[in-house]
Amino acid sequence: MSLGEWAIRKRVTTLTMTVILIVGGLFAYQSMGRLEDPEFTIKEALVITTYPGATAEEVTEEVTDRLESEIQQLGQLEKIKSVSTPGKSIITVEIKENYDKNTLPQVWDELRRKVGDAQANLPPGANSSVVVDDFGDVYGILYSVTADGYSYKELQDYVTFLRKELLLIPDVAKVTVWGEQQEAVFVEIPRAKLRQLGVTVKSVLDALKQRNLVSDAGNAHVGPEYIRIHPSGGITSVEDLGDIYVTDEGSGKLVYLSDLATITRGYIEPSKKIMRQDSTRALAVGISLASGGNIVDLGDRVTKRIAELDGSTPVGFEIKPVYFQPDYVTKAVDGFAVSLLEAVGIVIVILMIFMGLRSGLLIGAVLLITVCGSFIFMKMMDIQLQRISLGALIIALGMLVDNAIVVTEGMLIRIQQGEDKIAAARAVVAQTMWPLLGATVVAVMAFAAIGLSSDSTGEYCGSLFWVLLISLMLSWVTALTITPLLCEMFLHKGDGDGDADPYGSKLFRAYRGCLRACLNHRWVTVGALLALMFTSGYAMKYVDQMFFPASTQPQFFIDMWKPEGSDISAVSEDLKILEKKLAEDDRVEFTTTFVGSGAPRFMLVYAPEKEYPNYGQVIVTIKDYHDVPVMIEEYRNYTSQTFPEAFFKFKKVRLGPGRDDPIEVRFSGPDLEVLRALSLEAQNIFSENDNARGVRDDWRQKSKVIVPVLNEQAVRRAGLDRPDIANALKAAYVGMPVGVYREGDTLLPIVMRPPEEERSDVGSMNSVQVFSNVSNSMVPLGQLVSEVKTEFKNNSLHRRNRKLTITVSCEAKVGQPTTLFKELRPQIESMKLPAGYTMEWGGEYEDSTDAQAGLFATIPVTIVLMIIITIALFNALREPLIIWLTVPLAIIGVAWGLLAAGQPFGFMALLGFLSLMGMLIKNAIVLLDEINLQIREGKEPFTAVLDASVSRVRPVMMAASTTVLGMLPLLGDAFFVSMAVTIMAGLTFATVLTLIVVPTLYVILFKIREQAA
């Protein structure tokens, strides 16, 4: 008993399973997790170390290099990058692709141990390193909180309260606050007051350091009790600081601190981070989703909780979404669901046109059952509804009906010829079961390369393979079980004479005549096809190349870099002007500004910039994404005219992994000045190209440094050293932490500094007082230095894999970056590099190369498996050879389709091409199996080839039509459009040609000729 016969005879069981697939699928769909983009693990951690007072070169040599030396011993390390700036080292540790979110925590633990081992080798003055392993966390719900008419402290207190409340919500993993300022108590002492009252700075320091410290007074035995002793006398308010006595060791004078200093409470300046929402000072609150949670459900819970807190929120406080991923996810999933329904409708209509109303509806029902069943297994495998998984279902639709079409077509013909329905089911299923399985597995294997790829791109697109695997294999099962039962229930017998010719229509007769001519002129046919194929291959050179396209999200980013050494407040003031201009634009919904670093990572493909005081970013949210290109050009012109000294970069939201600079070239070597010279030469080459803009390098300009040149003899005579002078200068111009003020569970630093007018007077540097322990007196700096000069020094040094590396980047004004890259590449590669220096390409070229390398690493295995399957199906070599000779035909439709549609050949188009290969092989397998079957039944070989080919026209054309037209909804999706064009155009041409080429190659390899009548 065949599987089809069993399904008919056990119809109650079959129908029960059908109902389970439908109902279970609908419930699974409702409960599945939802995301905008598929998850992929950011396999990076940061190691941050501060080394106050050190230059960028000193940080590189004394901190970064020593840490990198230890970190590089990690066996899991892929690459290591670092940025060394004055006083800070930031090392980015990237782990190999074969480690995932489950194994990374162990890697980070080992990284911490390595970093801990390296601490003993760090220089005196360097602080302990901090390992940040949540750098890749995504805060998909990002709010701005503003407080019009309230102080910054009141805003910060409310945000602290809000954060505690949000952490209580189920499925909230983390809540981060961006833009908080460090509050402090400032003790401002004019130098004139110190001289007037005869008090030294050291006396003030000693007095402040001793107060409000937690000290252990011990315990006392009192009878059977052992009671703790805790003396009073702590400082309970900022005003109490003024009652501290300052004792001068030299003169013995006692002076109230309030007589010396102005004591205030404020925030440390300059600010490290500044945020504004629509030009109003704000704080950002980011919420991340717990693993396995549903972002849409979380969004509902967060929105509900904020509404509940409205009663306790003071009037004037506003909580506005900067980025609310649940809305984007709902819109994306709903849009794809509509596209899926449209595609299903298109497929069913095509089936009804080709096969009649009854057969079309029957196969359409099997399609819906298969899709519903697929949701059950997707739920079981924890595959969420997102851009890739839903797109995979749309891609699969046309292929899902292939198996059902073959079975229905076979049974329909036999039933019309009067054969018993159960006998027809038995015969058709027995005949097609294994060929369909082999063809289905081959179609799945065509996508296996992306599913097995271990890089970030493979992880991002991996659900494409798993969804296709689930749905296509399930379609094979439903085709052999549910389809025969539905055919038995709904298809009617013919008259029973069996004499009617089902292939007697004009279409079949025309194809038969055309095929006969091609077979009789076989070498002319092959020659024409080869010429067409090579012409199409040549045409591919005119198709643009790209990695991933930009998103259609109604947002864009404006990055601003002022010259190195710029104050963060100057960056903030300039961006206020830009914000005002944007506020006057009716196309703008709202703006969000981050100064000092990038925003929290609010979407997976957003890479936040590290902390730089001369950097700021404006996120512009607009009403219609179609306005993005026009607005970018308008504001590019505006910023270049309004802020000529600053560098601006405009960015669209990306789709998929990648980076912001599409064209990058890196130079590595030992000498800083040689690397800067190579960078300048490369920048000149870039700038000479009229299509290049945004030319820069990541070391940027050198920055000004004030250098007091010490008189070593005078310094030694005064009993001083370099740290003494550095501390005095820091106290004079920035302020010196001298103690801690305790307020409940909050610790505020006490900072001693001169008043604003003295701190901003660089010209009076020589009058800065330095305390000498030898003379027990203050010594003016002017007596300790020979001169004060200004120098230009490196402000940012980058290394890659422990080599100094400078990266030059640019972007294309028009067209794809690959076109500009092809123009620049020979010029850059012709540069003469000194011995010991290397050059390599980065940007989109590197990303695409790495992604394709990950893909092609698995392609040979999948192709070998596909070849083995085709050989096993036929237990021969000639049939598989025929199949694989048809694969290159796909290039014909792909080349002309992409050129006609104006679409580039990117990573998704490459995946489309690989899937096309599986579709062609599947069609060829079914056709060759029918030819062999008819020959085995005793037909004359040439007639068997003709008859078998004619009998496969409707299934093959129908399968191609459903696949091609079912992808129409994807043409409106920026991410899938190039893949859709590739499959639609390639399959259209290749299917027509397959119906000619496969029979032609068959008669050539098997030496079959038409017998004379």
XYZ file of C-alpha atoms in Angstrom, residues 181-668:
488
model
C 25.671 64.159 34.443
C 27.871 63.657 37.485
C 26.673 65.852 40.318
C 29.345 67.308 42.608
C 29.948 69.781 45.420
C 32.263 72.586 44.312
C 34.521 74.469 46.674
C 35.738 77.538 44.748
C 38.644 79.414 46.338
C 40.127 82.556 44.706
C 43.917 82.638 44.776
C 43.750 86.151 46.214
C 41.811 84.856 49.262
C 44.451 82.238 49.945
C 47.185 84.859 49.862
C 45.111 87.294 51.934
C 44.377 84.832 54.740
C 47.739 83.083 54.503
C 46.290 79.624 53.980
C 47.822 77.033 51.691
C 45.957 74.774 49.268
C 47.395 71.755 51.077
C 45.699 72.823 54.310
C 42.326 72.996 52.576
C 42.902 69.604 50.986
C 43.764 67.991 54.325
C 40.693 69.464 55.999
C 38.276 68.284 53.335
C 39.741 64.814 53.046
C 39.288 64.087 56.743
C 35.595 65.070 57.030
C 32.648 62.843 56.251
C 34.791 59.724 55.950
C 33.330 56.497 57.298
C 35.582 55.427 60.171
C 35.409 52.358 62.356
C 35.251 53.269 66.077
C 35.112 49.666 67.178
C 32.804 47.896 69.640
C 32.438 47.784 73.441
C 31.424 44.939 75.784
C 28.445 45.947 77.900
C 27.386 43.022 80.029
C 26.324 40.241 77.732
C 26.188 42.591 74.735
C 28.839 43.665 72.254
C 27.737 47.119 71.074
C 29.046 49.015 68.041
C 30.424 52.524 68.629
C 29.464 55.147 66.022
C 30.474 58.776 66.805
C 28.405 61.618 65.369
C 29.769 64.627 63.556
C 29.257 63.775 59.900
C 28.324 66.439 57.406
C 24.571 66.451 56.876
C 24.241 69.262 54.306
C 26.338 71.116 51.772
C 26.174 74.188 54.008
C 27.882 72.235 56.824
C 31.036 72.144 54.703
C 31.457 75.859 55.343
C 31.834 75.197 59.083
C 34.963 73.117 58.581
C 38.064 74.641 60.165
C 41.099 74.963 57.948
C 44.361 74.888 59.880
C 47.484 76.245 58.255
C 50.449 74.162 59.398
C 52.920 77.015 58.902
C 51.129 79.837 60.693
C 48.755 77.844 62.870
C 45.806 79.981 61.772
C 42.271 78.597 62.002
C 39.910 79.750 59.279
C 36.335 78.716 58.434
C 36.131 77.214 54.980
C 33.169 79.508 54.263
C 35.498 82.511 54.754
C 37.782 81.127 52.048
C 35.478 79.547 49.522
C 32.149 79.705 47.753
C 30.491 76.312 48.225
C 27.911 75.252 45.639
C 26.247 72.154 44.330
C 26.261 71.537 40.582
C 27.448 69.288 37.780
C 30.964 68.521 36.625
C 31.957 70.443 33.511
C 32.461 69.960 30.695
C 29.596 67.499 30.340
C 30.574 64.140 28.881
C 27.210 63.594 27.193
C 24.388 65.927 26.223
C 20.984 64.939 24.862
C 18.137 67.015 23.482
C 14.700 66.165 22.149
C 13.419 68.842 19.764
C 16.005 71.285 21.184
C 14.940 70.598 24.816
C 17.459 69.139 27.274
C 16.580 65.490 27.879
C 17.704 62.144 29.194
C 17.328 58.920 27.209
C 15.826 55.767 28.718
C 16.508 52.559 26.784
C 14.719 49.273 27.436
C 16.038 45.924 26.204
C 14.014 42.763 25.718
C 14.744 39.620 27.700
C 15.833 36.637 25.634
C 12.853 34.777 24.175
C 10.435 37.640 24.828
C 7.989 39.233 22.420
C 8.886 42.842 21.671
C 5.288 43.684 20.701
C 3.926 42.386 24.016
C 6.706 44.197 25.870
C 5.800 47.422 24.079
C 2.186 47.054 25.216
C 3.259 46.457 28.817
C 5.674 49.392 28.838
C 3.088 51.734 27.309
C 0.513 50.621 29.865
C 2.915 51.116 32.791
C 3.919 54.597 31.670
C 0.245 55.500 31.376
C -0.297 54.222 34.940
C 2.580 56.406 36.164
C 1.050 59.482 34.545
C -0.730 60.403 37.773
C 2.552 60.543 39.702
C 4.422 62.366 36.935
C 4.718 66.129 37.534
C 3.108 68.428 34.984
C 5.739 69.470 32.451
C 7.520 66.127 32.290
C 7.172 64.427 28.898
C 8.118 60.892 27.888
C 8.392 60.623 24.108
C 9.477 57.635 22.017
C 12.675 58.182 20.042
C 12.468 54.669 18.628
C 9.654 52.287 19.477
C 10.516 48.983 17.882
C 7.139 47.334 18.645
C 5.437 49.740 16.222
C 7.972 49.005 13.472
C 7.706 45.269 14.146
C 3.905 45.324 14.040
C 3.967 47.309 10.813
C 6.610 45.050 9.253
C 4.975 41.773 10.311
C 1.509 42.953 9.292
C 2.904 44.167 5.963
C 4.562 40.830 5.321
C 1.427 38.989 6.390
C -0.525 40.979 3.814
C 2.155 40.209 1.222
C 1.923 36.538 2.170
C -1.848 36.537 1.704
C -1.486 38.385 -1.608
C 1.080 35.831 -2.769
C -1.201 32.950 -1.710
C -4.077 34.543 -3.615
C -1.933 35.025 -6.723
C -0.779 31.400 -6.596
C -4.321 30.073 -6.235
C -5.587 32.205 -9.129
C -2.761 30.924 -11.360
C -3.554 27.349 -10.378
C -7.214 27.819 -11.250
C -6.305 29.308 -14.637
C -3.977 26.443 -15.502
C -5.837 23.527 -13.934
C -9.432 24.620 -13.610
C -11.427 25.839 -10.643
C -11.673 22.553 -8.785
C -8.013 21.515 -9.135
C -6.800 25.061 -8.444
C -8.764 25.361 -5.222
C -7.633 21.883 -4.196
C -3.939 22.717 -4.587
C -4.543 26.115 -2.977
C -6.017 24.362 0.050
C -2.951 22.118 0.281
C -0.777 25.261 0.092
C -2.617 26.898 3.015
C -2.398 23.697 5.054
C 1.358 23.538 4.413
C 1.888 27.172 5.404
C -0.117 26.712 8.612
C 1.805 23.542 9.440
C 5.074 25.362 8.858
C 4.209 27.835 11.629
C 3.944 24.944 14.101
C 7.469 23.738 13.400
C 8.829 27.296 13.268
C 7.403 27.836 16.748
C 8.975 24.602 17.967
C 12.368 25.681 16.592
C 12.002 29.156 18.154
C 12.053 30.887 14.776
C 10.427 34.266 15.221
C 8.341 36.252 12.787
C 10.683 38.808 11.267
C 11.830 40.166 7.941
C 13.799 37.077 6.846
C 11.488 34.293 8.063
C 8.369 35.858 6.541
C 10.223 36.652 3.335
C 11.322 33.017 3.200
C 7.699 31.889 3.295
C 6.843 34.139 0.355
C 9.852 32.796 -1.580
C 8.760 29.247 -0.756
C 5.137 29.657 -1.847
C 5.708 28.850 -5.489
C 7.833 25.835 -4.612
C 5.365 24.609 -1.987
C 2.799 23.816 -4.670
C 5.252 22.032 -6.993
C 4.842 18.642 -5.360
C 1.072 18.990 -5.056
C 0.868 20.050 -8.720
C 2.727 16.930 -9.888
C 0.488 14.622 -7.835
C -2.725 16.435 -8.765
C -1.747 16.583 -12.449
C -0.981 12.852 -12.483
C -4.207 11.870 -10.754
C -6.284 14.305 -12.833
C -5.064 12.786 -16.105
C -5.650 9.230 -14.897
C -9.116 10.019 -13.484
C -10.148 11.777 -16.701
C -9.092 8.670 -18.564
C -11.456 6.620 -16.392
C -9.021 5.045 -13.940
C -10.172 4.273 -10.419
C -9.278 7.075 -7.968
C -7.536 4.885 -5.424
C -5.631 3.103 -8.183
C -4.660 6.461 -9.637
C -3.437 7.648 -6.223
C -1.488 4.423 -5.715
C 0.182 4.650 -9.112
C 0.982 8.370 -9.069
C 2.387 8.396 -5.529
C 4.460 5.279 -6.139
C 5.813 6.790 -9.369
C 6.618 10.269 -8.034
C 7.384 9.729 -4.342
C 11.170 9.349 -4.531
C 11.829 11.703 -7.446
C 9.828 14.402 -5.652
C 11.716 13.750 -2.418
C 15.057 14.018 -4.195
C 13.984 17.141 -6.049
C 12.691 18.715 -2.822
C 15.889 17.929 -0.911
C 17.920 19.413 -3.764
C 15.802 22.576 -3.660
C 16.387 22.824 0.101
C 20.107 22.174 -0.271
C 20.377 25.159 -2.609
C 19.685 27.336 0.455
C 21.826 25.301 2.848
C 24.913 27.435 2.273
C 23.340 30.419 4.043
C 21.966 28.263 6.837
C 25.378 26.715 7.507
C 27.353 29.970 7.199
C 28.744 30.958 10.604
C 29.443 34.652 9.991
C 27.139 37.493 11.064
C 25.514 37.654 7.631
C 24.776 33.937 7.754
C 23.357 34.332 11.242
C 21.225 37.260 10.064
C 19.840 35.397 7.028
C 19.989 31.888 8.520
C 16.254 31.588 9.157
C 15.780 31.739 5.373
C 17.186 28.209 5.113
C 15.369 26.765 8.129
C 11.965 28.101 7.069
C 12.456 26.725 3.550
C 13.613 23.391 4.965
C 10.516 23.125 7.166
C 7.997 24.274 4.572
C 9.374 22.375 1.562
C 9.764 19.081 3.405
C 6.268 19.494 4.831
C 4.989 20.186 1.306
C 6.381 16.815 0.220
C 4.495 15.082 3.048
C 1.215 16.896 2.334
C 1.576 16.232 -1.407
C 1.757 12.471 -0.794
C -0.990 12.293 1.857
C -3.476 15.165 1.940
C -3.352 15.874 -1.799
C -4.395 12.323 -2.907
C -7.227 12.374 -0.363
C -8.542 15.727 -1.586
C -8.228 14.564 -5.200
C -10.196 11.431 -4.350
C -12.859 13.538 -2.631
C -13.283 16.330 -5.179
C -12.013 15.276 -8.629
C -14.564 13.511 -10.877
C -14.096 10.591 -13.250
C -14.129 11.112 -16.992
C -16.412 9.257 -19.379
C -14.268 6.184 -18.953
C -13.293 5.560 -22.567
C -9.728 6.744 -21.967
C -9.398 7.854 -25.570
C -9.365 11.649 -25.009
C -5.978 13.308 -25.563
C -5.236 15.579 -22.586
C -2.392 17.211 -24.543
C -4.262 18.018 -27.715
C -4.629 21.769 -27.196
C -2.865 24.350 -29.385
C -0.294 25.155 -26.671
C 0.844 21.562 -26.345
C 0.871 21.028 -30.132
C 2.927 24.206 -30.658
C 5.450 23.167 -28.006
C 5.668 19.653 -29.454
C 6.432 21.029 -32.917
C 9.026 23.470 -31.588
C 10.718 20.788 -29.491
C 10.793 18.346 -32.447
C 12.591 20.970 -34.552
C 15.118 21.661 -31.777
C 15.807 17.961 -31.291
C 16.340 17.412 -34.996
C 18.690 20.451 -35.083
C 20.255 19.729 -31.747
C 23.685 21.269 -32.279
C 22.225 24.493 -33.642
C 20.052 24.619 -30.520
C 23.025 24.060 -28.207
C 25.134 26.633 -30.078
C 22.396 29.272 -29.871
C 21.958 28.681 -26.152
C 25.712 28.871 -25.499
C 25.906 32.147 -27.411
C 22.993 33.530 -25.397
C 24.539 32.351 -22.134
C 27.973 33.897 -22.811
C 26.348 37.144 -23.956
C 24.401 37.265 -20.706
C 27.550 36.545 -18.709
C 29.220 39.504 -20.419
C 26.182 41.673 -19.642
C 26.633 40.945 -15.926
C 29.655 43.268 -15.864
C 27.225 46.155 -16.376
C 25.134 45.175 -13.351
C 25.950 47.230 -10.246
C 27.247 45.464 -7.156
C 26.274 46.109 -3.539
C 26.145 44.402 -0.143
C 22.855 45.235 1.590
C 20.400 47.994 0.637
C 19.282 50.947 2.760
C 16.076 50.681 4.767
C 12.791 52.418 4.000
C 12.542 53.550 7.609
C 11.586 57.266 7.828
C 14.766 58.264 9.634
C 18.270 59.391 8.810
C 21.335 60.340 10.828
C 23.481 63.460 10.723
C 26.914 62.918 12.272
C 29.001 65.994 13.076
C 32.720 66.039 13.804
C 34.265 69.348 14.793
C 38.078 69.681 14.669
C 39.987 67.681 17.258
C 40.294 69.529 20.540
C 36.884 71.192 20.225
C 34.877 71.636 23.402
C 31.712 69.549 23.688
C 29.734 72.712 24.415
C 30.833 74.174 21.054
C 29.575 71.040 19.297
C 26.306 71.313 21.224
C 25.813 74.976 20.292
C 26.405 74.286 16.585
C 23.926 71.422 16.633
C 21.346 73.714 18.232
C 21.498 75.828 15.073
C 20.958 72.717 12.950
C 18.081 71.579 15.188
C 16.395 74.949 14.767
C 16.670 74.662 10.994
C 15.190 71.150 11.091
C 12.354 72.293 13.365
C 11.257 74.735 10.664
C 10.964 71.910 8.106
C 7.390 70.633 7.776
C 8.684 67.247 6.622
C 10.340 66.588 9.991
C 8.421 64.718 12.693
C 10.979 65.291 15.469
C 14.734 65.408 16.096
C 16.838 63.754 18.780
C 20.388 64.951 19.431
C 23.211 63.085 21.140
C 26.453 64.948 21.839
C 29.638 63.278 23.086
C 28.896 59.794 21.730
C 26.312 57.849 19.762
C 22.912 56.890 21.154
C 22.343 53.595 22.946
C 22.150 50.762 20.400
C 18.417 50.988 19.691
C 18.430 48.728 16.640
C 20.615 45.777 15.785
C 22.206 47.382 12.726
C 22.957 50.685 14.496
C 26.603 51.001 15.560
C 26.936 53.709 18.246
C 29.997 55.945 18.049
C 32.378 55.809 21.005
C 32.879 58.775 23.339
C 34.449 61.803 21.642
C 33.870 65.392 22.906
C 34.012 66.772 19.352
C 31.268 64.448 18.054
C 27.506 64.808 17.890
C 24.635 63.059 16.131
C 21.142 64.201 15.192
C 18.565 61.483 14.520
C 15.973 62.989 12.200
C 12.593 61.261 12.121
C 10.463 62.373 9.179
C 6.898 61.825 8.013
C 7.592 60.108 4.681
C 10.681 57.997 3.953
C 10.499 58.973 0.274
C 11.797 62.399 1.358
C 15.001 60.967 2.849
C 17.272 61.270 -0.264
C 16.098 64.805 -1.078
C 16.432 65.997 2.510
C 19.896 64.519 2.875
C 21.102 66.487 -0.142
C 19.444 69.687 1.058
C 20.954 69.511 4.526
C 24.312 68.387 3.185
C 24.498 71.676 1.296
C 23.223 73.633 4.307
C 25.760 72.192 6.758
C 28.703 72.643 4.390
C 27.861 76.343 4.076
C 26.914 76.984 7.697
C 29.646 74.947 9.415
C 32.596 74.904 6.983
C 35.108 73.836 9.652
C 33.151 70.699 10.637
C 32.860 67.337 8.927
C 29.335 66.002 8.409
C 28.257 62.504 7.471
C 24.677 61.711 6.452
C 23.503 58.123 6.858
C 20.381 56.194 6.027
C 19.218 53.327 8.203
C 20.914 50.116 7.054
C 19.351 46.747 6.382
C 21.511 43.859 7.508
C 25.073 43.774 8.813
C 27.644 46.218 7.467
C 29.288 49.515 8.316
C 28.742 53.216 7.746
C 31.679 53.878 5.416
C 31.180 52.007 2.113
C 34.757 52.556 0.863
C 37.719 52.153 3.204
C 41.420 51.520 2.746
C 43.715 50.735 5.677
C 47.452 51.333 6.013
C 49.417 49.621 8.775
